Short mmCIF file of C-alpha atoms in Angstrom, two decimals:
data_model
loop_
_atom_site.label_atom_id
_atom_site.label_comp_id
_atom_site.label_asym_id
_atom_site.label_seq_id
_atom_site.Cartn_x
_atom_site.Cartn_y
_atom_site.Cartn_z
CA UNK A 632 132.34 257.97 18.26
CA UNK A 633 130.60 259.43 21.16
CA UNK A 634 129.36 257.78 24.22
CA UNK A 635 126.04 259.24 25.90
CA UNK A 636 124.69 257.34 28.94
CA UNK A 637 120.65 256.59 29.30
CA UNK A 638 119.00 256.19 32.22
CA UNK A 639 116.00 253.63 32.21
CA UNK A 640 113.85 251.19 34.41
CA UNK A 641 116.40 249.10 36.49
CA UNK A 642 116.30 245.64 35.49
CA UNK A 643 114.72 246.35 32.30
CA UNK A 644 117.55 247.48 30.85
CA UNK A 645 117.55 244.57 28.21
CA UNK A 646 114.08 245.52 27.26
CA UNK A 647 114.68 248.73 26.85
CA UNK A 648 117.55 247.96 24.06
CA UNK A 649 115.15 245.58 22.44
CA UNK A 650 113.12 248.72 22.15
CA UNK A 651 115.67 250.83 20.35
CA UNK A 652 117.29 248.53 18.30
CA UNK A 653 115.28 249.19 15.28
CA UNK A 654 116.00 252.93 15.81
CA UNK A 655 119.70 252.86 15.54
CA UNK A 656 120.13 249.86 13.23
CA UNK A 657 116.79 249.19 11.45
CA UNK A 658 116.46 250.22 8.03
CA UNK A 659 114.26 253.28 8.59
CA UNK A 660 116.76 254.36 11.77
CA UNK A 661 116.97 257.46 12.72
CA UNK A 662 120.77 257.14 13.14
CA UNK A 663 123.43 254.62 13.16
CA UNK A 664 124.59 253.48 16.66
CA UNK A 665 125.38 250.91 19.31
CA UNK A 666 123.30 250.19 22.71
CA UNK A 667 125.83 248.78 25.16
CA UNK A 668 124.55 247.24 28.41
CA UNK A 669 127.30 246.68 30.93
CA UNK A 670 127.50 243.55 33.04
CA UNK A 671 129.83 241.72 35.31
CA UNK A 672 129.73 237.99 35.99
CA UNK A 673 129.34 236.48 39.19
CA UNK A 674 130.55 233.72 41.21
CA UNK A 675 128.18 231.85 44.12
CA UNK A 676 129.93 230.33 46.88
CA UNK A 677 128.54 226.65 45.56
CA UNK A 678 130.30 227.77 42.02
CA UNK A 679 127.23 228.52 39.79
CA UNK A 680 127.18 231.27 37.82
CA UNK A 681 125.35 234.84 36.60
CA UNK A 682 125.67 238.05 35.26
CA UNK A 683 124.79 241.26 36.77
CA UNK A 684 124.31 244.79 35.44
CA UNK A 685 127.96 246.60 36.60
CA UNK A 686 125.74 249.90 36.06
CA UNK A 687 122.06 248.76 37.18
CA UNK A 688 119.24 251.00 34.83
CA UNK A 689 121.83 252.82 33.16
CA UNK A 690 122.13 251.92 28.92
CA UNK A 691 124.85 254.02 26.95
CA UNK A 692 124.70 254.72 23.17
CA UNK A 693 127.67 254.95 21.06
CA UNK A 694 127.32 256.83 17.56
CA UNK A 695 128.48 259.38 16.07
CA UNK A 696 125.94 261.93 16.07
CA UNK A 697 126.05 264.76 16.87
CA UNK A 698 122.71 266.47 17.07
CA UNK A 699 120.97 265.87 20.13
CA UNK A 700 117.91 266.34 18.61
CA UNK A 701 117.93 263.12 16.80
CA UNK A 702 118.56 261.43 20.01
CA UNK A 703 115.44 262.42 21.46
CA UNK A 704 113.44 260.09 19.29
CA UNK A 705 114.86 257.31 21.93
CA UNK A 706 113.12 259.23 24.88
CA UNK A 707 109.33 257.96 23.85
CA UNK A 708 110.32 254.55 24.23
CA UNK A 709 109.42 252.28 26.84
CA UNK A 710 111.17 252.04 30.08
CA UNK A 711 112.96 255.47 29.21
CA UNK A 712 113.84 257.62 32.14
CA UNK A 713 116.17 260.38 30.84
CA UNK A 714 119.48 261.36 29.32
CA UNK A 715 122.02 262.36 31.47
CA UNK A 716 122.91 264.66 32.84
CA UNK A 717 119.52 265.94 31.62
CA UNK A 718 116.93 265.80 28.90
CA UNK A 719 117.55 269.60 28.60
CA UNK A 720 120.90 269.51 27.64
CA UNK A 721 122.36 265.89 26.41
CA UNK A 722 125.48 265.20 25.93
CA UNK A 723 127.97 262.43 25.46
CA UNK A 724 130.55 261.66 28.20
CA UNK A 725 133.91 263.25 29.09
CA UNK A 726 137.14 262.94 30.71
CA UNK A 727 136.65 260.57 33.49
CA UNK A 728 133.20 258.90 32.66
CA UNK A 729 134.13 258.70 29.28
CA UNK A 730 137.59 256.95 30.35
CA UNK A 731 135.99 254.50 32.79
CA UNK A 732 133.12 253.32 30.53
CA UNK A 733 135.09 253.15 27.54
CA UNK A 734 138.07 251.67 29.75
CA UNK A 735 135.25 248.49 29.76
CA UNK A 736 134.30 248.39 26.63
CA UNK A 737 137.60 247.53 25.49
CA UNK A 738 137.02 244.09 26.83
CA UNK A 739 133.14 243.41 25.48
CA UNK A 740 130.56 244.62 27.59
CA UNK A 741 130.89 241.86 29.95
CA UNK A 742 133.64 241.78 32.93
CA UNK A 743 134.82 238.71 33.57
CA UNK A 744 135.63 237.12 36.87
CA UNK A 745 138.71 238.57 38.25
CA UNK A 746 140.50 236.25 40.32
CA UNK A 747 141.79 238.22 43.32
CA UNK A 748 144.03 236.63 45.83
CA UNK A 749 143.93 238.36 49.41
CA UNK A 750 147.43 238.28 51.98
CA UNK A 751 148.55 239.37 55.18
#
């Protein structure tokens, strides 16, 4: 499987998945894939709770193809911006991206609250 990252509208990153869906899972897809959006969960001081985006307006797509010129099907959707690192020349993600995203994923795509204690 191969990881490419997508840059879209921050804070409509959800949207923009919604979007897509039907193109990587639908029946008439274009391919066969995953959307992952990446979030964190957060702690306010008076204990309530929320998630955030860990990579705000960034999506990333994990399929396995190959030929970028299926991909570009996903560029006239809504709240697209571009593939990275360009709409030229797309590409999935390597060595360290690849490891720290993927590093994540492992887990879900939600990070949990890590509880960190700090001493002297």
């Amino acid at each position: 499987m191969s990881l490419y990252c997508i840059s879209v509208k921050t804070g409509l990153e959800e949207k923009f998945k919604e979007n897509v869906l039907p193109l990587v899972n639908g029946n008439n897809c274009a391919f066969q894939g995953f959307i992952h959006i990446l979030r964190k969960r957060m702690r306010l001081k008076n204990g309530k709770e929320y998630f955030d985006a860990f990579f705000p307006g960034y999506v990333f797509l994990e399929t396995e193809e190959c030929e970028a010129s299926k991909l570009y099907v996903l560029s006239r959707k809504k709240y697209f911006l571009r593939f990275l690192p360009s709409n030229s020349s797309v590409s999935p993600l390597v060595k360290g991206d690849l490891e720290i995203v993927s590093s994540i994923l492992r887990f879900g795509s939600t990070v949990g609250i890590v509880p960190v204690k700090f001493d002297a």
